């Protein structure tokens, strides 16, 4: 294994790849710092560029963008009280009050160093858990893979905010769109309605970029003309570094939040947006002084959300590399990059392309090293980036998205798909339908259909192996329980709330 790491390290140690990673991290920090721009959008803009790169080069660059984009959101959270990215929502609760008390360098230092620590610890979990899970997944047959897809949809639907029914409808729409084109089993053309461009189906990347980037940019147009009110920050590097030493004094909070981030990151389709809120709530619940949370006093109130959201990155990469299931929206974009290069993530990836996998592991750690370095060198400029007017950013980003979609296959149909999926995603968000199940349905539809067809043919038309094979039966049972239990608990809570307790008048006593 050491030899494989050395080979992968040599693959990464070229000027082009190192500069790409460094540029990805720095660009991700700036994009993540600007409210409304996310790591998912940054990766979406750069995925088309990876088509002309070697797989290790493109994935290393995207790893840098992923790291920088998730970490960059802490700046706006601390200085504007606006989450730069959804993964930094809980950081606002204490980061901004601390900065308003004149301790902005401390707030930023706590957030940056806890982000670095959470990311590095999750990277260690990644290199330990991923190979073990990949070896276990080698036992999977078509029955297990189909059950895994069902489990993925159940996780996304049960953990999506809002109605579970809407999440299922969104996933169903994605599966229906995946049926357009050529049947992967029989080779029959279907649902094309006489349109030749439909025969190859909908390309995943224009759909991804359209659904995630365009609705966000349309929503950001509401902020055109509004000026961000930035706190008057007197940045002192010594206070920033001292905050890093303060992080080490809260080892229990750091480790607990990192574990929460890794576990939530592993769950398909959840990611850092949930982990930072859960870690903050857990830290408050276990604190001896919960009344001080929200006042900008306690260091652990910033350490918890920032270490957990970065730890979820390592967790999200585990199902992507071992099972081919994205852990969050950003790793979903990376899955699209694997598809661009005709590489199928999964347990066989470790056997057939082990050097690529270990290169991704190494790039993960290098990206966090660049992140910490660039925060020390460029944090003053990152802070100023918060004041870039939206009217200058939005048109440029829309044009870049359109150019990237066209460059994938050199056909205008992909640009039409980008616009259509963007409009569709915007409508879904307006009616509060989650878009992640839609994209998962589109991406995993072919896999589900192919594995289901193989399972039926190998089982001579019988459905019995789905429940007699232990792993597939376990995944199906867990999928059902993850959907039924929340509904049951909600009904039980509602019934208790409606119980009328008779009140005995004082005279009756």
XYZ file of C-alpha atoms in Angstrom:
509
model
C 0.000 0.000 0.000
C 2.881 2.364 0.757
C 4.156 1.782 -2.774
C 0.738 2.792 -4.197
C 0.773 5.990 -2.157
C 4.253 6.828 -3.435
C 3.179 6.231 -7.037
C 0.072 8.388 -6.556
C 2.126 11.097 -4.880
C 4.451 11.187 -7.897
C 1.410 11.506 -10.174
C 0.308 14.618 -8.285
C 3.724 16.248 -7.999
C 3.677 18.039 -11.348
C 3.589 21.832 -11.675
C 0.305 21.747 -13.605
C -1.570 19.685 -10.994
C -0.153 21.566 -7.996
C -1.044 24.924 -9.551
C -4.521 23.634 -10.435
C -5.120 22.493 -6.862
C -3.814 25.763 -5.442
C -5.922 27.788 -7.870
C -8.953 25.626 -7.088
C -8.602 26.180 -3.345
C -8.055 29.932 -3.708
C -10.936 30.327 -6.146
C -13.139 28.200 -3.915
C -12.346 30.396 -0.914
C -13.406 33.537 -2.793
C -16.545 31.921 -4.238
C -17.538 30.371 -0.906
C -17.066 33.726 0.849
C -19.551 35.486 -1.438
C -23.117 34.830 -0.191
C -25.175 32.910 -2.715
C -22.240 31.222 -4.443
C -21.568 27.673 -3.263
C -18.944 24.984 -3.732
C -21.432 23.081 -5.863
C -21.714 26.017 -8.244
C -17.936 26.429 -8.352
C -17.439 22.761 -9.194
C -20.235 22.954 -11.777
C -18.405 25.772 -13.550
C -15.139 23.850 -13.676
C -16.325 20.310 -14.470
C -16.399 20.974 -18.252
C -12.733 22.044 -18.089
C -11.763 18.621 -16.743
C -12.868 16.997 -20.003
C -9.551 18.001 -21.594
C -7.500 16.924 -18.553
C -6.255 13.619 -17.288
C -8.645 12.184 -14.644
C -6.167 12.673 -11.785
C -5.549 16.288 -12.856
C -9.238 17.180 -13.104
C -10.255 15.457 -9.860
C -7.356 17.045 -7.943
C -8.455 20.493 -9.114
C -12.076 19.816 -8.141
C -10.922 18.567 -4.745
C -9.278 21.930 -4.203
C -12.443 23.771 -5.222
C -14.507 21.521 -2.941
C -12.268 22.252 0.046
C -12.088 25.993 -0.607
C -15.804 26.358 -1.337
C -16.951 24.658 1.866
C -14.407 26.514 4.021
C -14.942 29.918 2.406
C -18.473 30.313 3.736
C -17.221 31.017 7.245
C -16.036 34.539 6.322
C -19.483 35.879 5.411
C -21.023 34.065 8.385
C -18.695 35.803 10.831
C -18.625 39.278 9.250
C -22.022 39.690 7.544
C -24.242 37.326 9.553
C -25.082 35.759 6.180
C -24.002 32.162 5.487
C -21.563 32.252 2.595
C -22.671 28.682 1.907
C -25.448 26.553 3.468
C -22.771 24.579 5.300
C -21.932 27.661 7.405
C -25.444 28.504 8.560
C -24.859 27.603 12.219
C -21.570 29.534 12.280
C -23.563 32.781 12.074
C -25.132 32.145 15.473
C -21.935 32.863 17.398
C -19.438 33.953 14.759
C -21.159 37.251 13.993
C -21.851 38.181 17.665
C -18.180 37.490 18.461
C -17.031 39.680 15.549
C -19.446 42.420 16.588
C -17.881 42.390 20.051
C -14.589 43.431 18.427
C -13.167 39.889 18.232
C -13.389 39.318 14.483
C -9.831 37.885 14.195
C -10.628 35.423 16.976
C -13.905 34.373 15.352
C -12.225 33.886 11.973
C -9.275 32.062 13.529
C -11.500 29.650 15.447
C -13.492 28.923 12.301
C -10.460 28.473 10.032
C -8.411 26.251 12.334
C -11.400 24.100 13.328
C -12.211 23.718 9.618
C -8.647 22.566 8.993
C -8.681 20.139 11.926
C -12.085 18.700 11.014
C -11.032 18.212 7.406
C -7.724 16.506 8.264
C -9.381 14.157 10.775
C -12.090 13.256 8.267
C -9.364 12.554 5.696
C -7.895 9.989 8.082
C -11.336 8.406 8.394
C -11.581 8.388 4.602
C -8.353 6.471 4.041
C -9.262 3.944 6.764
C -12.969 3.353 6.051
C -13.060 3.584 2.249
C -10.810 0.575 1.457
C -12.617 -1.566 4.051
C -16.013 -0.636 2.655
C -14.799 -1.250 -0.898
C -13.669 -4.775 0.006
C -17.038 -5.420 1.610
C -18.860 -4.041 -1.450
C -17.101 -6.588 -3.672
C -19.701 -9.059 -2.388
C -22.461 -7.013 -4.006
C -24.474 -8.461 -6.855
C -27.253 -6.789 -8.880
C -29.707 -7.404 -6.040
C -27.524 -5.504 -3.560
C -26.853 -2.632 -5.950
C -30.559 -2.171 -6.669
C -31.323 -2.264 -2.922
C -28.540 0.299 -2.407
C -30.198 2.680 -4.874
C -33.503 2.272 -2.993
C -31.669 2.959 0.283
C -30.140 6.107 -1.219
C -33.536 7.454 -2.231
C -35.001 6.655 1.184
C -32.185 8.530 2.935
C -32.552 11.588 0.733
C -36.335 11.602 1.018
C -36.501 11.090 4.766
C -33.779 13.662 5.527
C -34.917 16.302 3.027
C -36.427 19.400 4.589
C -40.133 19.702 4.001
C -42.569 17.087 2.781
C -41.345 13.524 2.271
C -44.028 13.117 -0.400
C -42.548 16.024 -2.371
C -39.111 14.430 -2.124
C -40.507 11.189 -3.558
C -42.267 13.074 -6.345
C -39.005 14.836 -7.184
C -37.136 11.510 -7.240
C -39.863 10.013 -9.436
C -39.498 12.863 -11.918
C -35.762 12.229 -12.050
C -36.309 8.522 -12.707
C -38.839 9.350 -15.428
C -36.329 11.657 -17.143
C -33.721 8.883 -16.952
C -36.013 6.699 -19.082
C -35.719 9.055 -22.058
C -33.385 7.682 -24.728
C -32.034 4.196 -25.329
C -32.874 1.317 -23.000
C -29.566 0.225 -21.381
C -30.732 -3.418 -21.281
C -32.576 -4.012 -24.567
C -31.259 -1.100 -26.660
C -34.789 0.086 -27.522
C -35.297 3.807 -28.160
C -38.132 5.192 -26.042
C -39.878 8.442 -25.094
C -38.077 10.479 -27.763
C -41.300 11.826 -29.360
C -39.550 11.967 -32.729
C -36.750 14.259 -31.499
C -33.376 12.878 -32.584
C -31.475 14.658 -29.790
C -33.491 12.719 -27.199
C -32.145 9.359 -28.388
C -28.998 9.674 -26.295
C -30.996 10.836 -23.266
C -30.278 13.851 -21.120
C -26.623 14.464 -20.368
C -26.090 14.557 -16.626
C -23.769 17.568 -16.519
C -26.063 20.170 -18.178
C -28.842 18.954 -15.889
C -26.616 19.251 -12.819
C -25.340 22.697 -13.705
C -28.806 23.897 -14.654
C -30.630 22.622 -11.559
C -28.050 23.796 -9.038
C -26.523 26.925 -10.566
C -29.254 28.701 -12.527
C -31.977 28.777 -9.810
C -29.443 30.131 -7.322
C -28.342 32.846 -9.735
C -31.979 33.774 -10.404
C -32.577 34.079 -6.675
C -29.436 36.177 -6.315
C -30.908 38.762 -8.704
C -33.120 39.822 -5.789
C -29.982 41.149 -4.101
C -28.897 43.282 -7.066
C -28.471 46.848 -5.892
C -28.218 45.906 -2.223
C -24.981 46.769 -0.489
C -23.457 44.395 2.035
C -22.814 45.989 5.416
C -19.385 44.718 6.389
C -18.176 45.035 9.950
C -15.212 47.320 10.457
C -12.546 44.667 10.951
C -9.105 45.429 12.281
C -7.399 42.212 11.288
C -4.526 41.127 13.537
C -2.594 38.022 12.535
C -1.475 37.286 16.127
C -5.075 37.091 17.376
C -5.901 34.917 14.369
C -3.090 32.443 15.174
C -3.845 32.487 18.921
C -7.366 31.338 18.090
C -5.825 28.280 16.442
C -4.128 27.381 19.714
C -7.469 27.868 21.456
C -9.018 25.212 19.218
C -6.616 22.637 20.647
C -7.977 23.310 24.132
C -11.402 21.997 23.083
C -10.411 18.526 21.904
C -13.652 16.864 23.011
C -15.825 19.323 21.110
C -13.589 19.029 18.058
C -13.619 15.220 18.004
C -17.343 14.919 18.742
C -18.271 17.354 15.976
C -15.864 15.686 13.537
C -17.477 12.295 14.155
C -20.914 13.831 13.592
C -19.708 15.375 10.339
C -18.207 12.137 9.032
C -21.308 10.085 9.868
C -23.711 12.592 8.298
C -21.396 12.954 5.299
C -21.568 9.209 4.645
C -25.368 9.339 4.411
C -26.188 9.706 0.690
C -27.381 13.116 -0.401
C -27.158 14.894 2.974
C -23.770 16.589 3.316
C -22.421 19.591 5.254
C -25.652 21.595 5.205
C -27.115 19.352 7.904
C -23.937 18.390 9.767
C -23.092 21.916 10.964
C -26.572 22.411 12.447
C -26.600 19.001 14.142
C -23.111 19.499 15.586
C -24.029 22.958 16.921
C -27.218 21.604 18.522
C -25.348 18.671 20.049
C -22.638 20.963 21.416
C -25.234 23.223 22.995
C -27.075 20.249 24.505
C -23.892 18.884 26.093
C -22.614 22.261 27.335
C -22.609 23.229 30.998
C -23.493 26.794 29.993
C -25.995 26.492 27.118
C -27.365 29.954 27.912
C -24.117 31.492 26.572
C -24.621 30.075 23.086
C -25.565 32.778 20.609
C -23.722 35.522 22.513
C -20.351 35.195 20.787
C -18.513 34.135 23.937
C -17.808 30.400 23.683
C -15.152 29.085 21.328
C -16.815 25.672 21.024
C -19.918 27.317 19.528
C -17.818 28.076 16.431
C -15.573 25.013 16.566
C -18.512 22.588 16.436
C -20.233 23.709 13.216
C -17.027 24.466 11.308
C -15.258 21.223 12.162
C -18.355 19.176 11.340
C -19.101 20.739 7.944
C -15.521 20.162 6.786
C -15.499 16.666 8.276
C -18.549 15.812 6.199
C -16.393 16.253 3.074
C -14.332 13.182 3.913
C -17.509 11.331 4.818
C -19.202 12.264 1.536
C -16.285 10.912 -0.478
C -16.576 7.466 1.144
C -19.834 6.348 -0.567
C -18.776 8.065 -3.806
C -15.527 6.133 -4.161
C -16.668 2.808 -2.709
C -20.253 2.501 -3.954
C -20.607 5.090 -6.714
C -23.227 6.937 -4.648
C -22.598 10.692 -4.079
C -22.658 11.830 -0.471
C -23.697 15.426 -1.260
C -24.294 17.798 -4.161
C -20.594 18.568 -4.637
C -19.571 14.912 -4.808
C -22.449 14.458 -7.228
C -20.605 16.871 -9.511
C -17.455 14.798 -9.063
C -19.421 11.700 -10.024
C -20.224 13.526 -13.258
C -16.483 14.035 -13.762
C -15.876 10.299 -13.387
C -18.584 9.722 -15.996
C -16.940 12.208 -18.382
C -13.814 10.048 -18.299
C -15.733 6.738 -18.497
C -14.648 5.748 -14.991
C -17.195 3.991 -12.784
C -16.680 4.666 -9.051
C -17.293 1.651 -6.857
C -15.479 -1.266 -5.244
C -13.748 -2.197 -8.513
C -12.236 1.298 -8.668
C -9.854 0.375 -5.832
C -8.745 -2.730 -7.702
C -8.535 -1.353 -11.244
C -7.524 2.269 -10.587
C -5.958 2.205 -7.137
C -3.410 4.865 -8.074
C -6.243 7.291 -8.917
C -8.014 6.598 -5.610
C -4.879 7.165 -3.536
C -4.126 10.301 -5.537
C -7.564 11.614 -4.518
C -6.741 10.838 -0.877
C -3.458 12.751 -1.093
C -5.087 15.662 -2.952
C -7.616 15.905 -0.125
C -4.878 16.565 2.445
C -2.898 18.878 0.166
C -6.028 20.955 -0.475
C -6.556 21.533 3.235
C -2.906 22.527 3.558
C -3.395 25.117 0.818
C -6.595 26.274 2.499
C -4.828 27.035 5.780
C -1.923 28.726 3.982
C -4.130 30.914 1.790
C -6.243 32.061 4.715
C -3.081 33.435 6.338
C -1.899 35.085 3.136
C -5.099 36.358 1.514
C -7.762 36.677 4.187
C -7.774 40.490 3.882
C -8.600 40.166 0.166
C -11.180 37.441 0.811
C -12.925 39.800 3.214
C -13.026 42.515 0.541
C -14.555 40.026 -1.912
C -17.749 40.187 0.152
C -18.426 43.608 -1.335
C -18.389 42.550 -5.022
C -21.740 43.710 -6.506
C -24.037 40.890 -7.616
C -24.859 42.639 -10.913
C -21.284 42.039 -12.073
C -21.073 38.415 -10.992
C -24.385 36.952 -12.162
C -24.120 37.608 -15.943
C -20.538 36.323 -16.054
C -21.451 33.120 -14.221
C -24.475 32.441 -16.450
C -22.345 32.819 -19.597
C -19.637 30.545 -18.151
C -22.249 27.888 -17.337
C -23.636 28.006 -20.891
C -20.150 27.816 -22.447
C -19.237 24.890 -20.210
C -22.375 22.950 -21.154
C -21.737 23.500 -24.866
C -18.085 22.482 -24.581
C -18.968 19.043 -23.178
C -20.272 17.617 -26.469
C -20.081 20.623 -28.826
C -23.844 20.666 -29.352
C -26.344 23.418 -28.665
C -28.864 20.879 -27.358
C -26.904 20.695 -24.083
C -27.281 24.468 -23.653
C -31.033 24.091 -24.167
C -31.008 21.355 -21.519
C -29.088 23.641 -19.145
C -31.712 26.376 -19.522
C -34.657 23.949 -19.342
C -33.392 22.141 -16.243
C -32.527 25.485 -14.660
C -36.060 26.785 -15.193
C -37.491 23.471 -13.964
C -35.279 23.569 -10.869
C -36.347 27.132 -10.165
C -40.016 26.108 -10.303
C -39.364 23.165 -8.000
C -37.716 25.451 -5.458
C -40.587 27.919 -5.646
C -43.024 25.132 -4.775
C -40.572 23.769 -2.167
C -39.742 20.526 -3.931
C -36.169 19.358 -3.159
C -33.988 19.192 -6.268
C -31.399 16.713 -4.965
C -33.732 13.680 -5.349
C -34.481 14.820 -8.915
C -30.810 14.745 -9.916
C -30.183 11.494 -8.038
C -33.072 9.935 -9.945
C -31.592 11.107 -13.244
C -28.066 9.937 -12.370
C -28.946 6.608 -10.752
C -31.872 5.716 -13.010
C -29.727 3.819 -15.516
C -27.896 2.008 -12.736
C -31.155 1.000 -11.030
C -32.722 -0.183 -14.291
C -29.649 -2.143 -15.374
C -29.139 -3.832 -12.007
C -32.836 -4.636 -11.671
C -32.866 -6.214 -15.140
C -29.766 -8.277 -14.320
C -31.231 -9.379 -10.998
C -34.461 -10.568 -12.614
C -32.691 -12.382 -15.442
C -30.160 -14.042 -13.109
C -32.966 -15.031 -10.743
C -35.033 -16.577 -13.584
C -37.750 -13.972 -13.142
C -37.965 -14.393 -9.350
C -38.022 -11.506 -6.870
C -37.174 -13.826 -3.980
C -33.376 -13.193 -3.949
C -34.034 -9.569 -2.999
C -35.247 -10.743 0.429
C -33.247 -13.955 0.820
C -29.797 -12.430 0.206
C -28.729 -10.894 3.561
C -27.224 -7.604 2.357
C -30.049 -6.677 -0.034
C -32.672 -7.695 2.539
C -30.952 -5.565 5.194
C -30.782 -2.518 2.899
C -34.450 -2.852 1.942
C -35.537 -3.227 5.592
C -33.498 -0.175 6.623
C -34.976 1.776 3.700
C -38.506 0.954 4.804
C -37.771 1.765 8.443
C -36.162 5.108 7.547
C -39.431 6.100 5.864
C -41.908 4.592 8.299
C -40.290 5.525 11.622
C -40.351 9.341 11.161
C -44.024 9.136 10.156
C -44.837 6.918 13.151
C -42.976 9.148 15.602
C -44.680 12.242 14.192
C -48.110 10.643 14.563
C -47.269 9.605 18.117
C -46.093 13.106 19.005
C -49.244 14.600 17.504
C -51.459 12.258 19.499
C -49.689 13.175 22.730
C -50.095 16.856 21.930
C -53.860 16.396 21.573
C -54.315 14.504 24.849
C -56.596 16.550 27.084
C -55.590 16.438 30.735
C -58.678 16.949 32.959
C -58.294 19.820 35.385
C -59.768 19.254 38.841
C -61.352 22.408 40.238
C -59.980 23.462 43.637
C -63.441 23.118 45.232
C -63.686 19.491 44.150
C -60.572 18.637 46.103
